Coordinates of C-alpha atoms in Angstrom, one line a residue:
Chain A
G1112 CA -1.7 -11.8 10.2
N1113 CA -4.4 -12.9 7.6
S1114 CA -3.9 -11.4 3.7
V1115 CA -4.3 -12.2 0.3
T1116 CA -2.3 -11.4 -2.5
Q1117 CA -3.9 -11.2 -5.6
M1118 CA -2.0 -11.0 -9.4
E1119 CA -1.8 -7.5 -10.6
G1120 CA -3.3 -6.0 -13.1
P1121 CA -5.3 -4.6 -15.9
V1122 CA -5.6 -8.7 -18.3
T1123 CA -5.9 -7.7 -21.1
L1124 CA -7.5 -11.3 -23.3
S1125 CA -9.7 -11.1 -26.3
E1126 CA -12.8 -12.7 -26.7
E1127 CA -12.8 -16.2 -26.3
A1128 CA -9.2 -15.8 -24.6
F1129 CA -8.9 -18.3 -21.7
L1130 CA -7.8 -16.6 -18.6
T1131 CA -5.8 -17.1 -15.3
I1132 CA -5.4 -14.9 -12.1
N1133 CA -3.6 -15.5 -9.5
C1134 CA -3.9 -15.5 -5.9
T1135 CA -2.4 -16.0 -3.0
Y1136 CA -3.8 -16.4 0.6
T1137 CA -2.2 -16.4 4.0
A1138 CA -3.8 -17.6 6.9
T1139 CA -3.7 -19.4 10.1
G1140 CA -5.8 -22.4 10.8
Y1141 CA -9.1 -23.0 7.6
P1142 CA -10.3 -20.0 5.5
S1143 CA -13.2 -20.4 3.7
L1144 CA -12.2 -18.5 0.5
F1145 CA -13.6 -15.6 -2.5
W1146 CA -14.2 -14.8 -5.5
Y1147 CA -16.2 -11.1 -6.3
V1148 CA -16.8 -9.2 -9.4
Q1149 CA -17.3 -5.4 -8.9
Y1150 CA -18.5 -4.2 -12.4
P1151 CA -17.9 -1.3 -13.3
G1152 CA -20.1 1.9 -11.7
E1153 CA -21.3 -0.9 -9.4
G1154 CA -21.0 -2.5 -5.9
L1155 CA -19.5 -6.1 -5.2
Q1156 CA -21.0 -9.7 -5.8
L1157 CA -20.2 -12.7 -4.9
L1158 CA -19.1 -15.1 -7.7
L1159 CA -18.2 -17.8 -6.1
K1160 CA -16.8 -19.6 -3.3
A1161 CA -15.3 -22.9 -1.0
T1162 CA -15.3 -23.5 1.9
K1163 CA -12.7 -26.3 3.2
A1164 CA -9.1 -27.8 1.0
D1165 CA -10.4 -29.2 -2.5
D1166 CA -13.6 -28.0 -2.9
K1167 CA -14.1 -26.4 -6.2
G1168 CA -16.9 -23.5 -6.5
S1169 CA -18.1 -22.4 -10.2
N1170 CA -20.3 -20.1 -11.3
K1171 CA -20.8 -18.6 -15.1
G1172 CA -17.7 -20.6 -16.8
F1173 CA -15.1 -19.0 -13.7
E1174 CA -13.9 -22.3 -11.3
A1175 CA -11.5 -21.9 -8.8
T1176 CA -9.9 -24.7 -6.8
Y1177 CA -9.1 -24.1 -3.0
R1178 CA -5.5 -25.6 -2.6
K1179 CA -4.2 -25.6 0.7
E1180 CA -1.0 -27.4 -0.4
T1181 CA 0.6 -24.4 -1.7
T1182 CA -2.8 -21.3 -0.3
S1183 CA -3.8 -21.2 -3.7
F1184 CA -7.6 -20.1 -4.7
H1185 CA -6.7 -19.1 -8.6
L1186 CA -9.5 -17.8 -10.7
E1187 CA -9.5 -19.6 -13.8
K1188 CA -12.3 -19.5 -17.1
G1189 CA -11.9 -21.5 -20.2
S1190 CA -13.4 -18.8 -22.7
V1191 CA -14.1 -15.1 -21.8
Q1192 CA -16.5 -12.8 -23.2
V1193 CA -16.8 -8.6 -23.2
S1194 CA -19.2 -8.9 -20.4
D1195 CA -16.7 -10.3 -17.9
S1196 CA -14.9 -7.4 -18.4
A1197 CA -15.1 -6.2 -14.6
V1198 CA -12.1 -5.8 -11.0
Y1199 CA -12.5 -9.3 -9.7
F1200 CA -11.8 -10.1 -5.5
C1201 CA -10.3 -12.9 -4.2
A1202 CA -11.4 -12.7 -0.5
L1203 CA -11.0 -14.9 2.2
S1204 CA -12.9 -15.4 5.7
A1205 CA -11.2 -16.6 8.8
N1206 CA -13.9 -18.3 10.5
T1207 CA -12.9 -17.4 13.9
G1208 CA -15.8 -16.1 15.6
F1209 CA -18.0 -13.3 13.0
Q1210 CA -16.8 -13.1 9.8
K1211 CA -14.2 -10.4 8.6
L1212 CA -14.0 -11.0 5.4
V1213 CA -9.9 -9.0 4.3
F1214 CA -9.7 -9.0 0.2
G1215 CA -6.6 -9.0 -2.2
T1216 CA -6.1 -5.9 -4.2
G1217 CA -8.5 -6.5 -6.3
T1218 CA -7.7 -7.3 -10.9
R1219 CA -8.9 -5.0 -13.3
L1220 CA -9.7 -7.5 -17.2
L1221 CA -10.7 -5.8 -19.7
V1222 CA -11.5 -7.3 -22.5
S1223 CA -12.1 -6.7 -26.4
P1224 CA -13.9 -8.1 -29.5
Chain B
S1413 CA -35.9 -11.3 -0.6
Q1414 CA -33.1 -9.2 0.6
T1415 CA -31.6 -5.8 -0.4
I1416 CA -29.5 -3.4 0.1
H1417 CA -29.4 0.1 0.4
Q1418 CA -27.5 2.7 0.0
W1419 CA -27.4 7.1 -0.9
P1420 CA -26.4 9.0 -1.4
A1421 CA -25.1 7.4 -4.8
T1422 CA -23.0 10.0 -5.1
L1423 CA -22.2 12.8 -3.6
V1424 CA -19.4 16.0 -4.0
Q1425 CA -18.2 17.8 -1.1
P1426 CA -15.8 20.6 -0.3
V1427 CA -12.9 19.6 2.1
G1428 CA -13.4 20.9 6.1
S1429 CA -17.8 20.1 4.8
P1430 CA -19.3 17.5 7.5
L1431 CA -20.7 14.3 5.9
S1432 CA -23.7 11.3 6.7
L1433 CA -23.4 8.2 4.0
E1434 CA -26.9 5.9 4.6
C1435 CA -26.6 2.7 4.3
T1436 CA -30.3 -0.1 4.9
V1437 CA -30.8 -3.6 4.8
E1438 CA -35.0 -4.4 3.9
G1439 CA -35.7 -8.4 3.9
T1440 CA -33.9 -9.5 7.2
S1441 CA -33.1 -9.4 10.5
N1442 CA -29.8 -8.4 13.1
P1443 CA -27.7 -8.5 10.4
N1444 CA -23.5 -8.1 11.0
L1445 CA -23.2 -4.4 9.3
Y1446 CA -19.8 -3.6 7.5
W1447 CA -18.5 -0.4 6.5
Y1448 CA -16.0 -0.7 3.3
R1449 CA -13.9 2.1 0.9
Q1450 CA -12.2 1.3 -2.1
A1451 CA -9.8 4.4 -2.9
A1452 CA -9.3 4.4 -6.6
G1453 CA -6.2 1.4 -7.3
R1454 CA -7.4 -0.2 -4.7
G1455 CA -8.4 -2.8 -2.9
L1456 CA -10.9 -3.2 -0.4
Q1457 CA -10.5 -1.6 2.8
L1458 CA -12.8 -2.3 5.8
L1459 CA -13.2 1.1 7.9
F1460 CA -16.3 -0.3 10.4
Y1461 CA -18.3 -3.0 11.8
S1462 CA -22.1 -4.1 13.9
V1463 CA -23.1 -6.9 15.2
G1464 CA -26.0 -4.8 16.5
I1465 CA -27.6 -1.6 17.5
G1466 CA -26.0 0.9 18.9
Q1467 CA -22.8 -1.8 18.8
I1468 CA -19.7 -0.6 16.2
S1469 CA -16.1 -1.4 15.9
S1470 CA -13.3 0.6 14.2
E1471 CA -10.5 -1.8 12.2
V1472 CA -9.1 1.8 12.2
P1473 CA -8.2 4.8 13.1
Q1474 CA -9.2 7.7 10.2
N1475 CA -12.0 10.9 10.5
L1476 CA -14.2 8.8 10.3
S1477 CA -17.4 7.6 12.8
A1478 CA -19.9 4.9 12.0
S1479 CA -23.4 4.2 14.5
R1480 CA -26.7 2.5 14.1
P1481 CA -29.3 3.7 15.1
Q1482 CA -31.7 1.1 14.1
D1483 CA -31.2 -2.6 13.8
R1484 CA -31.3 -2.0 9.8
Q1485 CA -29.3 0.8 9.7
F1486 CA -26.0 2.4 9.4
I1487 CA -24.5 5.3 9.5
L1488 CA -21.0 6.6 8.3
S1489 CA -20.0 10.3 9.4
S1490 CA -17.4 12.9 9.2
K1491 CA -16.7 15.9 11.0
K1492 CA -14.8 17.6 8.9
L1493 CA -13.9 16.4 5.6
L1494 CA -10.1 15.6 4.8
L1495 CA -9.3 15.4 0.8
S1496 CA -7.2 12.0 1.1
D1497 CA -11.9 10.3 2.3
S1498 CA -11.8 10.5 -1.0
G1499 CA -12.8 6.6 -2.5
F1500 CA -16.0 4.8 -3.1
Y1501 CA -18.1 3.2 0.2
L1502 CA -18.6 0.4 0.1
C1503 CA -22.1 -1.5 2.6
A1504 CA -22.5 -4.9 3.7
W1505 CA -25.0 -6.4 4.6
T1506 CA -24.6 -10.7 6.2
S1507 CA -26.7 -12.8 8.0
G1508 CA -24.0 -14.6 9.7
G1509 CA -23.1 -17.0 6.9
D1510 CA -20.0 -17.3 5.3
E1511 CA -20.7 -14.4 2.4
Q1512 CA -21.3 -10.5 2.7
F1513 CA -24.1 -8.8 0.4
F1514 CA -22.5 -5.1 -1.2
G1515 CA -24.5 -2.0 -1.7
P1516 CA -24.5 -0.4 -5.2
G1517 CA -21.8 2.4 -3.3
T1518 CA -21.2 5.3 -2.5
R1519 CA -19.0 7.5 -4.7
L1520 CA -16.9 10.6 -2.3
T1521 CA -15.3 12.9 -4.3
V1522 CA -13.5 16.2 -1.4
L1523 CA -12.4 18.8 -3.7

């Protein structure tokens, strides 16, 4: 079946450090890939997405590239801020009719001043 | 513009009591609706989804049920809560495209 694997957290960084959160997936066909962010006490918000191989999604300084050869969609940001502290979820949609998302377990990011 | 509401925001219930969580969507018609649960320290688990009024699909066997009495209303219920039902419940909708839009969530604590 379809699945998403994310790196264990928490990831603890100092402000302005470089961020990478790893995400790999298993899916049949050609899924769409997503990163969602959850700030404390809130629901999830879509951060970025990519719908086909080699696409790069980007938003708010974050970016991720759809790598079919390595089945990966790693999230990166060149310089994190304290306000980026949140839980980040990688997800896929199998694009086989009804849209259902399969989520990873989430990675908590803590950024200190 | 579209908005999604959930209530209550927080709920503390004793074991064995009933549950009703409500989700409503504004600004769209015939959305696909979803209920997810996020247990402490875990990812999101899809519980139910609905493609239309009265149409409910269950993803996992459990103590919960869902109903969709109106086009933009989705209700999560239980007749008798268990300790294991504690968690953060999220409602989401989509118009059929890629992106799902999430509500603010309900934090349920069962004591």
